[in-house]
């Protein structure tokens, strides 16, 4: 699985054993991370980025790796997250296959891959692992924690579990609890993988790989990451060129189908299926209401942070805008000076990865005021 | 496949050969239908219902079959579609497995099932088949043609291909052309079936049946037939009872997952996979713009009908409300007296099958004015 790890990624060894929220513990586990900019003498200019399900820690070019990162447009000198001012850390989620320990890692106690022997993974475990990295870097209090999508959940868990760990928070297309539509989508993605005979209860290898299941899961993901509105304008009813017909019965015919196919092909062998299952389910489980007798707003209100920004896209069907509004309201209830900024992006849940015209000014404006 | 056909369904033999829009022809084909009420002496009180992908012709109880129909609440004496006043016909779509000829029928030329030898199916073929039934019943002009979902497409094709065939039209959660989000969803549903090894390029039988593919297709369907809003209130984050845990890794845990599972189980063996593929693709192909140099609005404007009602649910993500608004605008452009009624149903695309409180008055009000 080493090919998934960007060159020059750094590693932090987690305390061993590292206990997991739902039981079990990890031994000799690590978290992959990268950094940009310089930590100042007061150690008060650090910004932590926690990611969605699939990104690695390489959010942007840095000294160790000149390859473009997944948030290149947002992060760098003079950019929205200005690395001339901020010392930025991006961690790869615990449970991922991109450097941090996960189901695709070797279990040191057996010498074999964890696969389904990996303990149950919660968003909170990822938050605690990220916090361990920040502490190891000698940072007591983050200037800001920024979380996107699943990372929006991770950031909320981080703040709740570690009071005083950050002065501010930007929650981007995140949510304080998983709701049934997104649970249903993720459940179906997991089922697609589980139904693939090659998945074999997690015991696949490169030669026997649940490619069909991963393809279905990814295509369904992409459908819910974007929006009908965007696709109406982008693809309409345009057909594929006739000189490349799909000979298979019921095969590809429209551009939108070929777009999904391209996304699936690029993803299928670049993300470990078991890691996908674990991270996907951790999102279903996430619910800040657990910490406040079943009241999600009160769970949010338990978070202590000075300032917060919650933003999202009006076209997001997976983490709908009401969830970012709820985050803003709940954090305000907890005493934070809070802004909620709905953005008119047509690109749905993934807008923060593409619509920099709208997302960059919102993030830059908030950080500038710190 | 006979078990799919409701008892007392009637059959109309189509002209043989019956040419298909995209080429090929059917021999000895038939259309299943049922009726309610009495045709009057002037033969001017007939209402035709054309359906979505999966329903049979048994929309409601009638003399031949006392079992509840799929639109029982809408259709009957004194109901929104009042069978004391109207002679109502409901046809099962050509290409279906519920009585009309389709891929699961015997090809009389070979004596074997059509399977993938069935010619390519278009919505327009279904419309022409429905028209043949109406003509055979001695009806020159329908009082109204009512189409739901895919039936909304069929009804528009019917009206376009047979000018003067109906005085009025109710389009419910329909569309004048398939757009890329719905194409993507249906493409993925078809891929789930095609990827199931048991599908075997259409050569399955009851012992070797693409159950996994059908299960995935149905679950994805149900997700897009309802709405996140409805599920937030209906399921929230409620878990299944702990005394029935799903022992499978990553198995069912939340009520919403069990709801999808129940839907899938009820559907999987009750609808033929090849018929599903054919009908699904016919929707992707449907585009009234074909008839007007690529302009869908002008395609709608070619339809001649005196009065029309287009209704849909604000929460529909599969046939979004803008598509019903477009139908209303296009039919108005063609000279129809047209109403567009957006309904605040939380149940999404399927609202017309459940939210009778909103849909029944809209339909009843329109029919009362005829």
XYZ file of C-alpha atoms in Angstrom:
740
model
C 0.000 0.000 0.000
C 3.059 2.268 0.101
C 2.253 3.707 -3.317
C -0.586 5.665 -1.747
C 1.770 7.682 0.457
C 2.998 10.968 -1.009
C 6.797 11.379 -0.905
C 8.106 13.519 1.949
C 5.057 12.867 4.098
C 6.033 13.011 7.760
C 4.976 10.506 10.371
C 4.123 10.834 14.018
C 4.168 7.721 16.203
C 1.024 7.569 18.317
C 1.246 6.541 21.979
C 1.248 2.757 22.109
C -1.204 1.361 22.919
C -3.600 3.892 21.424
C -7.065 3.082 22.780
C -9.993 3.328 20.398
C -13.374 4.825 21.306
C -15.449 1.731 20.627
C -12.970 -0.697 22.152
C -9.671 -2.256 21.225
C -6.366 -0.453 20.813
C -3.648 0.113 18.262
C -0.001 -0.755 18.827
C 2.773 1.093 17.094
C 0.322 3.189 15.088
C 1.286 6.372 13.252
C -0.264 9.430 11.672
C 0.954 10.861 8.360
C 1.078 14.627 8.081
C 2.647 17.471 6.154
C 3.359 21.078 7.070
C 3.697 24.472 5.371
C 5.154 27.737 6.669
C 6.924 28.332 9.976
C 5.750 28.000 13.529
C 6.428 31.353 15.229
C 8.197 31.778 18.545
C 4.940 32.204 20.443
C 3.698 28.956 18.826
C 0.367 30.645 18.252
C 0.120 30.707 14.446
C -0.682 27.050 13.807
C -3.609 25.981 11.641
C -4.663 22.354 11.453
C -6.499 20.924 8.439
C -8.471 17.706 8.832
C -9.746 16.163 5.626
C -12.586 14.329 3.986
C -12.607 10.579 3.496
C -10.103 10.178 0.698
C -7.421 12.930 0.664
C -3.871 12.355 1.799
C -1.849 14.845 3.855
C -0.419 16.527 0.755
C -2.829 19.449 0.580
C -0.409 21.612 -1.427
C 3.155 21.870 -2.707
C 5.737 22.187 -0.006
C 9.482 21.925 0.469
C 9.440 18.155 0.368
C 7.036 17.584 -2.519
C 6.553 19.846 -5.511
C 3.534 17.930 -6.767
C 0.233 19.766 -6.762
C -1.858 19.017 -3.675
C -5.580 18.432 -3.359
C -6.163 21.962 -1.976
C -3.425 23.714 -3.910
C -5.558 26.728 -4.751
C -6.364 27.399 -1.087
C -3.046 26.875 0.613
C 0.285 28.653 0.033
C 2.040 31.999 0.269
C -0.495 34.777 -0.174
C -3.382 32.343 -0.659
C -6.563 32.069 1.416
C -4.711 29.976 3.972
C -1.588 32.121 3.801
C 1.502 30.079 4.641
C 3.526 33.301 4.979
C 1.493 33.936 8.106
C 0.318 30.536 9.267
C 2.115 27.334 10.131
C -0.225 24.827 8.541
C -0.462 21.141 9.373
C -2.563 18.698 7.383
C -3.031 15.207 8.791
C -4.072 12.092 6.947
C -6.974 10.494 8.824
C -6.356 7.591 11.108
C -7.811 4.553 9.344
C -6.827 5.840 5.904
C -4.457 4.070 3.497
C -2.396 7.140 2.727
C 0.243 6.964 5.397
C -1.671 6.824 8.656
C -2.298 3.472 10.268
C -5.439 1.771 9.047
C -6.950 -1.542 7.971
C -4.448 -1.743 5.087
C -1.486 -1.485 7.502
C 0.466 -4.317 9.059
C -0.766 -5.355 12.477
C 2.485 -5.545 14.456
C 0.962 -8.137 16.735
C 0.430 -10.616 13.905
C 2.755 -9.424 11.149
C -0.171 -9.576 8.737
C -2.447 -6.857 7.365
C -5.119 -5.733 9.779
C -7.938 -6.016 7.233
C -11.093 -6.570 9.301
C -9.061 -7.149 12.482
C -8.609 -3.403 12.683
C -10.645 -2.196 15.655
C -13.848 -0.287 15.004
C -12.964 3.230 13.912
C -14.720 6.381 15.113
C -14.353 9.963 13.971
C -13.275 10.679 17.532
C -10.270 8.335 17.145
C -9.134 10.367 14.163
C -9.556 13.557 16.162
C -7.448 12.219 19.047
C -4.770 11.042 16.624
C -4.634 14.474 14.971
C -4.394 16.094 18.393
C -1.415 13.894 19.228
C 0.401 15.229 16.151
C -0.316 18.838 17.109
C 0.889 18.281 20.657
C 4.046 16.574 19.446
C 4.785 19.663 17.367
C 4.758 21.654 20.614
C 1.536 23.474 19.887
C -0.681 24.053 22.894
C -3.410 26.013 21.189
C -4.170 26.102 17.466
C -5.028 29.439 15.916
C -7.603 27.604 13.845
C -8.786 24.118 13.001
C -10.218 23.738 9.539
C -12.284 20.673 8.681
C -13.843 19.753 5.338
C -16.625 17.214 4.894
C -15.731 14.256 7.170
C -13.001 16.576 8.462
C -15.777 18.895 9.605
C -16.890 16.074 11.883
C -13.308 15.395 12.965
C -12.752 19.064 13.821
C -15.895 19.189 15.970
C -14.804 16.038 17.814
C -11.321 17.514 18.246
C -12.724 20.689 19.783
C -15.145 18.850 22.036
C -12.588 16.343 23.304
C -9.805 18.887 23.795
C -11.203 22.077 25.318
C -8.987 25.053 24.645
C -7.196 23.253 21.817
C -8.077 25.925 19.243
C -9.043 29.584 19.320
C -11.064 29.378 16.136
C -12.700 26.943 13.750
C -13.718 26.838 10.123
C -16.232 24.122 9.356
C -16.598 23.538 5.631
C -19.454 21.400 4.310
C -19.402 19.480 7.581
C -21.994 18.131 9.952
C -22.502 17.547 13.655
C -24.250 14.244 13.101
C -24.894 11.883 10.219
C -28.458 12.004 8.908
C -30.358 9.153 7.249
C -29.958 10.206 3.607
C -26.169 10.278 3.893
C -26.213 7.090 5.976
C -28.272 5.427 3.241
C -25.848 6.519 0.527
C -22.810 5.339 2.482
C -24.537 2.111 3.459
C -25.156 1.402 -0.221
C -21.553 2.210 -1.108
C -20.375 -0.233 1.545
C -22.851 -2.834 0.347
C -21.504 -2.512 -3.195
C -18.043 -3.366 -1.890
C -19.290 -6.120 0.407
C -21.339 -7.718 -2.373
C -18.304 -7.930 -4.630
C -17.157 -11.562 -4.250
C -13.556 -10.371 -4.560
C -13.933 -8.398 -1.337
C -14.007 -11.778 0.418
C -14.692 -10.399 3.904
C -11.692 -8.117 3.578
C -9.239 -10.782 2.379
C -8.454 -9.494 -1.100
C -5.138 -8.738 -2.722
C -4.016 -6.953 -5.885
C -4.855 -9.999 -8.009
C -8.235 -10.584 -6.380
C -9.528 -7.116 -5.824
C -13.114 -5.850 -5.357
C -12.879 -3.609 -8.374
C -16.573 -3.708 -9.294
C -17.622 -2.862 -5.766
C -15.190 0.027 -5.534
C -16.293 1.300 -8.916
C -19.932 1.345 -7.852
C -19.088 2.957 -4.516
C -17.073 5.680 -6.181
C -19.637 6.431 -8.850
C -22.357 6.728 -6.247
C -20.021 8.959 -4.271
C -19.397 11.253 -7.214
C -23.140 11.482 -7.924
C -23.735 12.708 -4.373
C -20.629 14.913 -4.256
C -21.775 17.111 -7.114
C -25.178 18.507 -8.081
C -27.869 18.097 -10.704
C -27.686 21.817 -11.385
C -23.978 21.669 -12.222
C -24.443 18.648 -14.483
C -27.351 20.182 -16.398
C -25.000 22.914 -17.534
C -21.888 20.787 -17.794
C -23.149 17.661 -19.541
C -26.757 18.226 -20.544
C -27.732 15.370 -22.845
C -24.468 15.343 -24.788
C -23.540 11.907 -26.105
C -20.108 10.344 -26.348
C -18.426 10.659 -29.700
C -19.754 8.066 -32.070
C -16.332 6.794 -33.058
C -15.907 5.323 -29.599
C -19.170 3.462 -29.052
C -19.505 1.250 -26.016
C -20.182 -2.159 -27.513
C -21.464 -3.626 -24.260
C -25.241 -3.917 -24.000
C -26.516 -1.001 -21.932
C -23.005 0.446 -22.025
C -21.943 4.075 -21.778
C -23.651 6.483 -24.102
C -23.855 9.895 -22.429
C -20.982 12.167 -21.375
C -22.149 12.097 -17.781
C -21.708 8.309 -17.742
C -18.198 8.596 -19.113
C -17.382 11.250 -16.507
C -18.428 8.861 -13.732
C -16.461 6.069 -15.355
C -13.319 8.228 -15.436
C -13.715 9.104 -11.761
C -14.196 5.460 -10.866
C -11.156 4.314 -12.832
C -8.924 6.899 -11.187
C -10.112 5.927 -7.717
C -10.597 2.189 -7.708
C -6.975 1.110 -7.243
C -5.912 4.228 -5.371
C -7.891 3.691 -2.207
C -8.011 0.596 -0.066
C -11.512 -0.965 0.094
C -11.319 -1.931 3.758
C -10.113 1.555 4.717
C -13.030 2.917 2.720
C -15.461 0.747 4.683
C -14.036 1.768 8.054
C -13.928 5.505 7.324
C -17.363 5.446 5.719
C -18.927 3.778 8.736
C -17.177 6.131 11.166
C -19.168 8.954 9.571
C -22.474 7.137 10.033
C -21.666 6.725 13.708
C -20.722 10.337 14.281
C -23.202 12.225 16.413
C -22.362 15.090 18.756
C -25.741 14.523 20.402
C -24.131 11.561 22.184
C -22.322 14.049 24.363
C -25.417 15.935 25.446
C -28.183 13.482 26.215
C -29.317 13.168 22.617
C -29.486 16.889 21.797
C -27.129 17.729 18.962
C -27.429 21.469 19.500
C -26.412 21.061 23.122
C -23.531 18.854 22.006
C -22.300 21.683 19.797
C -22.834 24.157 22.623
C -20.366 22.212 24.741
C -17.598 23.241 22.372
C -15.498 26.166 23.565
C -13.981 28.195 20.767
C -13.703 31.984 20.413
C -14.683 32.381 16.759
C -16.167 30.077 14.211
C -17.175 30.080 10.566
C -19.506 27.470 9.072
C -19.786 27.449 5.288
C -21.245 25.158 2.690
C -22.859 25.012 -0.726
C -26.584 25.481 -1.282
C -26.487 22.534 -3.708
C -24.915 20.040 -1.269
C -27.192 16.991 -0.940
C -24.811 14.871 1.170
C -24.033 17.357 3.963
C -26.884 19.777 3.304
C -26.517 23.429 4.178
C -28.887 23.142 7.141
C -26.174 21.098 8.823
C -23.652 23.916 8.518
C -26.289 26.330 9.769
C -26.868 24.029 12.725
C -23.140 24.001 13.467
C -23.062 27.788 13.452
C -26.101 27.998 15.726
C -24.782 25.382 18.142
C -21.326 26.923 18.402
C -22.928 30.345 18.960
C -24.968 28.799 21.759
C -21.653 27.706 23.277
C -20.435 31.287 23.260
C -18.463 31.476 20.027
C -18.623 34.538 17.812
C -19.999 32.706 14.810
C -20.633 33.310 11.140
C -22.694 31.120 8.843
C -22.013 31.697 5.153
C -24.117 29.787 2.605
C -22.411 29.814 -0.781
C -24.260 29.703 -4.100
C -21.882 27.146 -5.577
C -23.467 24.831 -8.120
C -20.910 22.066 -7.430
C -22.601 20.490 -4.423
C -20.705 18.863 -1.588
C -17.401 18.981 -3.488
C -17.612 22.716 -4.125
C -14.861 23.402 -1.575
C -12.501 21.419 -3.804
C -13.307 23.342 -6.964
C -15.207 26.578 -6.401
C -12.333 28.659 -5.063
C -13.953 31.835 -6.298
C -16.507 31.457 -3.525
C -14.720 29.398 -0.883
C -11.343 31.169 -0.881
C -12.665 34.649 0.013
C -14.844 33.205 2.790
C -11.903 31.371 4.364
C -9.421 34.200 3.742
C -11.773 36.779 5.200
C -12.271 34.801 8.383
C -8.557 34.081 8.880
C -7.650 37.720 8.206
C -9.780 38.803 11.148
C -7.974 36.518 13.618
C -43.060 -14.627 -15.333
C -46.811 -15.146 -15.134
C -46.799 -14.550 -11.395
C -46.193 -10.854 -12.038
C -49.523 -10.446 -13.832
C -52.461 -9.430 -11.653
C -55.522 -11.671 -12.023
C -58.250 -10.305 -14.283
C -55.850 -8.085 -16.211
C -57.081 -7.660 -19.777
C -54.904 -7.936 -22.851
C -54.911 -6.137 -26.167
C -53.099 -7.698 -29.110
C -50.953 -5.116 -30.850
C -50.831 -4.975 -34.653
C -48.310 -7.536 -35.814
C -45.660 -6.616 -36.722
C -45.448 -3.673 -34.336
C -42.525 -1.512 -35.504
C -40.257 -0.023 -32.828
C -38.897 3.528 -32.926
C -35.224 2.612 -32.924
C -35.577 -0.317 -35.297
C -36.853 -3.868 -35.195
C -40.429 -4.952 -34.668
C -42.516 -7.097 -32.374
C -44.660 -9.987 -33.516
C -47.741 -11.057 -31.622
C -47.130 -8.525 -28.885
C -49.759 -7.502 -26.365
C -50.490 -4.791 -23.836
C -51.972 -5.526 -20.420
C -54.590 -3.115 -19.112
C -57.416 -2.746 -16.652
C -60.454 -0.503 -16.594
C -62.787 1.126 -14.082
C -66.181 2.743 -14.555
C -68.270 2.873 -17.733
C -67.590 4.410 -21.093
C -70.516 6.715 -21.846
C -72.497 6.713 -25.081
C -70.605 9.740 -26.418
C -67.353 7.898 -25.656
C -65.968 11.151 -24.292
C -65.402 10.301 -20.613
C -62.279 8.159 -20.940
C -59.178 8.816 -18.861
C -55.940 6.976 -19.584
C -53.290 6.409 -16.905
C -49.729 5.629 -17.971
C -47.399 4.562 -15.200
C -43.893 4.766 -13.834
C -41.297 2.059 -14.405
C -42.547 -0.672 -12.128
C -46.354 -0.589 -11.608
C -48.698 -3.067 -13.221
C -52.080 -2.151 -14.700
C -53.920 -2.813 -11.438
C -54.084 0.760 -10.197
C -57.070 0.068 -7.935
C -59.710 -2.503 -7.030
C -62.141 -3.305 -9.801
C -64.754 -5.873 -10.720
C -62.146 -8.470 -11.652
C -59.698 -8.016 -8.800
C -60.519 -6.967 -5.272
C -56.880 -6.581 -4.283
C -55.701 -3.087 -3.430
C -54.023 -1.349 -6.350
C -50.938 0.845 -6.432
C -53.044 4.045 -6.719
C -56.015 2.857 -4.672
C -56.385 6.143 -2.805
C -56.649 8.145 -6.021
C -58.928 6.026 -8.136
C -62.480 4.841 -7.436
C -66.059 5.998 -6.923
C -66.000 9.498 -5.457
C -62.211 9.653 -5.371
C -59.922 12.178 -7.100
C -60.185 10.187 -10.310
C -63.876 9.502 -9.888
C -64.876 6.259 -11.573
C -68.534 7.198 -11.228
C -67.837 9.864 -13.814
C -64.842 8.618 -15.758
C -64.100 5.447 -17.640
C -60.519 4.888 -16.582
C -57.966 2.747 -18.371
C -54.548 1.937 -16.935
C -52.023 0.240 -19.198
C -48.957 -1.697 -18.183
C -45.967 -0.320 -20.120
C -44.735 -2.106 -23.183
C -41.408 -3.681 -22.167
C -42.611 -4.425 -18.640
C -42.897 -7.881 -17.087
C -46.381 -7.392 -15.714
C -48.499 -8.542 -18.587
C -47.368 -6.464 -21.551
C -44.824 -7.896 -23.954
C -41.249 -7.274 -22.919
C -37.799 -8.833 -22.658
C -39.173 -11.451 -20.238
C -41.783 -12.599 -22.775
C -41.504 -15.441 -25.258
C -40.285 -14.365 -28.673
C -42.777 -16.161 -30.958
C -40.176 -16.298 -33.709
C -37.778 -18.415 -31.616
C -39.982 -19.902 -28.922
C -37.450 -18.698 -26.339
C -37.464 -15.677 -24.027
C -36.533 -12.441 -25.745
C -34.002 -11.426 -23.082
C -31.541 -9.115 -24.892
C -33.008 -10.014 -28.295
C -35.877 -7.692 -27.492
C -35.536 -4.681 -29.793
C -34.398 -1.379 -28.272
C -37.286 0.134 -26.358
C -38.262 3.810 -26.443
C -40.811 5.699 -24.393
C -42.472 6.442 -27.716
C -43.064 2.707 -28.311
C -44.902 2.536 -25.008
C -46.978 5.530 -25.995
C -47.946 3.986 -29.335
C -48.829 0.705 -27.627
C -51.053 2.532 -25.126
C -52.718 4.411 -27.980
C -53.521 1.117 -29.688
C -55.389 -0.030 -26.568
C -57.400 3.191 -26.410
C -58.303 2.962 -30.070
C -59.323 -0.658 -29.717
C -61.715 0.399 -26.965
C -63.410 2.665 -29.513
C -62.193 5.882 -27.967
C -61.315 8.601 -30.452
C -60.413 11.319 -27.978
C -59.521 10.871 -24.342
C -60.946 13.310 -21.825
C -57.591 13.219 -20.097
C -54.292 11.393 -20.139
C -52.581 11.149 -16.777
C -48.919 10.198 -16.591
C -46.781 9.701 -13.483
C -42.978 9.712 -13.480
C -41.912 7.701 -16.556
C -45.607 7.819 -17.438
C -45.247 11.596 -17.601
C -42.813 11.029 -20.444
C -45.110 8.454 -22.045
C -48.057 10.825 -21.887
C -46.110 13.631 -23.579
C -44.996 11.233 -26.322
C -48.585 10.018 -26.693
C -49.868 13.557 -27.133
C -47.119 14.547 -29.543
C -47.438 11.457 -31.716
C -51.242 11.455 -31.773
C -52.549 14.998 -32.191
C -56.087 15.356 -30.957
C -55.878 12.142 -28.941
C -56.720 13.861 -25.658
C -58.494 17.036 -24.624
C -56.506 17.414 -21.432
C -53.411 16.169 -19.673
C -52.177 15.792 -16.101
C -48.425 15.410 -15.859
C -47.340 14.233 -12.425
C -43.653 14.322 -11.467
C -42.770 13.877 -15.113
C -40.239 15.349 -17.466
C -39.898 16.315 -21.122
C -36.331 15.065 -21.321
C -33.941 13.092 -19.150
C -31.261 15.225 -17.485
C -27.770 14.075 -16.484
C -28.363 13.527 -12.752
C -31.217 11.109 -13.423
C -29.273 9.524 -16.288
C -26.336 9.003 -13.907
C -28.551 7.384 -11.283
C -30.196 5.058 -13.797
C -26.876 4.270 -15.445
C -25.526 3.186 -12.061
C -28.620 1.083 -11.392
C -28.132 -0.666 -14.720
C -24.435 -1.111 -14.036
C -25.235 -2.778 -10.717
C -27.346 -5.335 -12.577
C -24.835 -5.757 -15.406
C -21.945 -6.230 -12.963
C -23.765 -9.055 -11.203
C -22.216 -12.203 -12.697
C -25.611 -13.902 -12.447
C -27.036 -11.413 -14.940
C -24.917 -13.190 -17.542
C -25.725 -10.818 -20.406
C -29.407 -11.365 -19.784
C -29.285 -15.171 -19.657
C -30.351 -15.799 -16.075
C -33.101 -17.935 -14.674
C -34.750 -18.337 -11.278
C -31.850 -20.448 -9.995
C -29.160 -18.149 -11.355
C -30.604 -14.731 -10.785
C -28.892 -11.316 -10.484
C -30.233 -10.771 -7.006
C -27.367 -8.600 -5.759
C -27.553 -6.336 -8.776
C -31.306 -5.938 -8.477
C -30.979 -5.269 -4.765
C -28.462 -2.478 -5.380
C -30.530 -1.017 -8.202
C -33.659 -0.973 -6.081
C -31.991 0.541 -3.038
C -30.489 3.293 -5.144
C -33.913 3.806 -6.674
C -35.598 4.144 -3.297
C -32.940 6.631 -2.141
C -33.712 8.844 -5.121
C -37.475 8.295 -4.965
C -37.788 9.800 -1.492
C -36.143 12.783 0.188
C -33.605 13.587 2.870
C -36.169 15.830 4.530
C -38.681 13.007 4.885
C -36.070 10.609 6.257
C -34.770 13.080 8.830
C -38.194 13.075 10.401
C -39.021 9.442 9.729
C -35.809 7.660 10.670
C -33.430 10.196 12.173
C -30.559 8.240 13.673
C -32.718 5.492 15.155
C -30.958 2.152 15.353
C -32.389 -1.296 14.801
C -33.456 -3.135 17.887
C -30.463 -4.641 19.609
C -31.977 -8.102 19.850
C -31.679 -8.479 16.093
C -28.123 -7.371 15.375
C -26.739 -7.863 11.907
C -23.801 -10.159 12.437
C -22.224 -9.399 9.086
C -19.296 -6.996 9.168
C -20.546 -3.549 8.157
C -24.077 -4.951 8.251
C -27.315 -3.118 8.900
C -27.445 -0.942 11.978
C -29.756 2.007 11.341
C -33.490 1.933 10.657
C -32.990 3.646 7.318
C -30.773 0.763 6.197
C -33.374 -1.784 7.192
C -36.043 0.228 5.345
C -33.978 0.047 2.156
C -33.365 -3.647 2.720
C -37.095 -4.288 3.052
C -37.803 -2.408 -0.174
C -35.084 -4.328 -1.973
C -36.328 -7.711 -0.752
C -39.879 -6.993 -1.851
C -38.746 -5.898 -5.302
C -35.874 -8.141 -6.288
C -37.850 -11.206 -7.392
C -40.920 -9.259 -8.446
C -39.470 -7.416 -11.397
C -37.557 -8.863 -14.278
C -33.959 -7.538 -14.486
C -33.865 -7.312 -18.289
C -37.194 -5.471 -18.345
C -35.758 -3.124 -15.761
C -32.740 -2.431 -17.966
C -34.855 -1.763 -21.052
C -37.357 0.523 -19.339
C -34.628 2.357 -17.455
C -32.704 3.113 -20.624
C -35.828 4.194 -22.475
C -36.096 7.036 -19.962
C -32.505 8.149 -20.556
C -33.232 8.330 -24.252
C -36.426 10.325 -23.914
C -36.113 13.887 -25.140
C -38.931 15.931 -26.669
C -36.250 18.280 -28.030
C -35.638 15.650 -30.725
C -38.884 16.731 -32.313
C -38.017 20.415 -32.496
C -34.426 20.797 -33.614
C -32.987 20.357 -30.130
C -35.268 22.802 -28.302
C -37.247 21.006 -25.629
C -39.594 23.927 -25.069
C -40.490 23.961 -28.757
C -40.970 20.197 -28.597
C -43.521 20.713 -25.837
C -45.110 23.550 -27.809
C -45.856 21.111 -30.631
C -48.308 19.308 -28.395
C -51.944 20.235 -28.912
C -54.112 19.836 -25.856
C -56.807 22.129 -24.502
C -55.958 22.072 -20.813
C -53.030 20.790 -18.847
C -51.883 20.478 -15.262
C -48.264 19.844 -14.310
C -47.611 18.973 -10.673
C -44.709 17.661 -8.668
C -43.029 17.711 -5.286
C -40.560 20.389 -4.223
C -38.381 17.632 -2.734
C -38.134 15.532 -5.923
C -34.443 15.072 -6.838
C -35.001 12.597 -9.701
C -37.564 14.542 -11.741
C -37.025 17.944 -10.146
C -39.840 20.445 -10.007
C -38.264 22.662 -12.670
C -39.053 19.881 -15.126
C -42.758 20.041 -14.325
C -42.589 23.817 -14.553
C -40.965 23.440 -17.958
C -43.756 21.119 -19.090
C -46.351 23.674 -18.018
C -44.535 26.480 -19.804
C -44.011 24.464 -22.972
C -47.605 23.261 -23.160
C -48.791 26.830 -22.571
C -46.584 27.921 -25.457
C -48.431 25.367 -27.564
C -51.731 27.002 -26.675
C -52.952 24.899 -23.758
C -54.622 26.497 -20.779
C -52.042 25.348 -18.277
C -51.578 25.175 -14.538
C -48.337 24.430 -12.729
C -48.801 23.360 -9.123
C -45.709 22.767 -6.998
C -46.585 20.690 -3.940
C -44.780 20.947 -0.607
C -44.635 17.183 -0.172
C -41.641 15.953 1.798
C -41.723 12.531 0.091
C -39.769 13.425 -3.035
C -40.387 11.795 -6.401
C -42.649 9.125 -4.892
C -44.933 11.672 -3.244
C -47.701 10.987 -5.781
C -47.838 7.414 -4.444
C -48.198 8.419 -0.803
C -49.049 12.074 -0.246
C -52.691 11.936 -1.251
C -53.499 14.856 0.964
C -51.694 17.098 -1.504
C -51.915 15.192 -4.790
C -55.571 14.134 -4.630
C -57.030 17.659 -4.397
C -54.790 18.905 -7.208
C -55.882 16.090 -9.521
C -59.528 16.191 -8.407
C -59.698 19.963 -8.848
C -58.389 19.780 -12.382
C -60.671 16.945 -13.432
C -63.707 18.643 -11.880
C -63.210 21.625 -14.175
C -63.283 19.528 -17.350
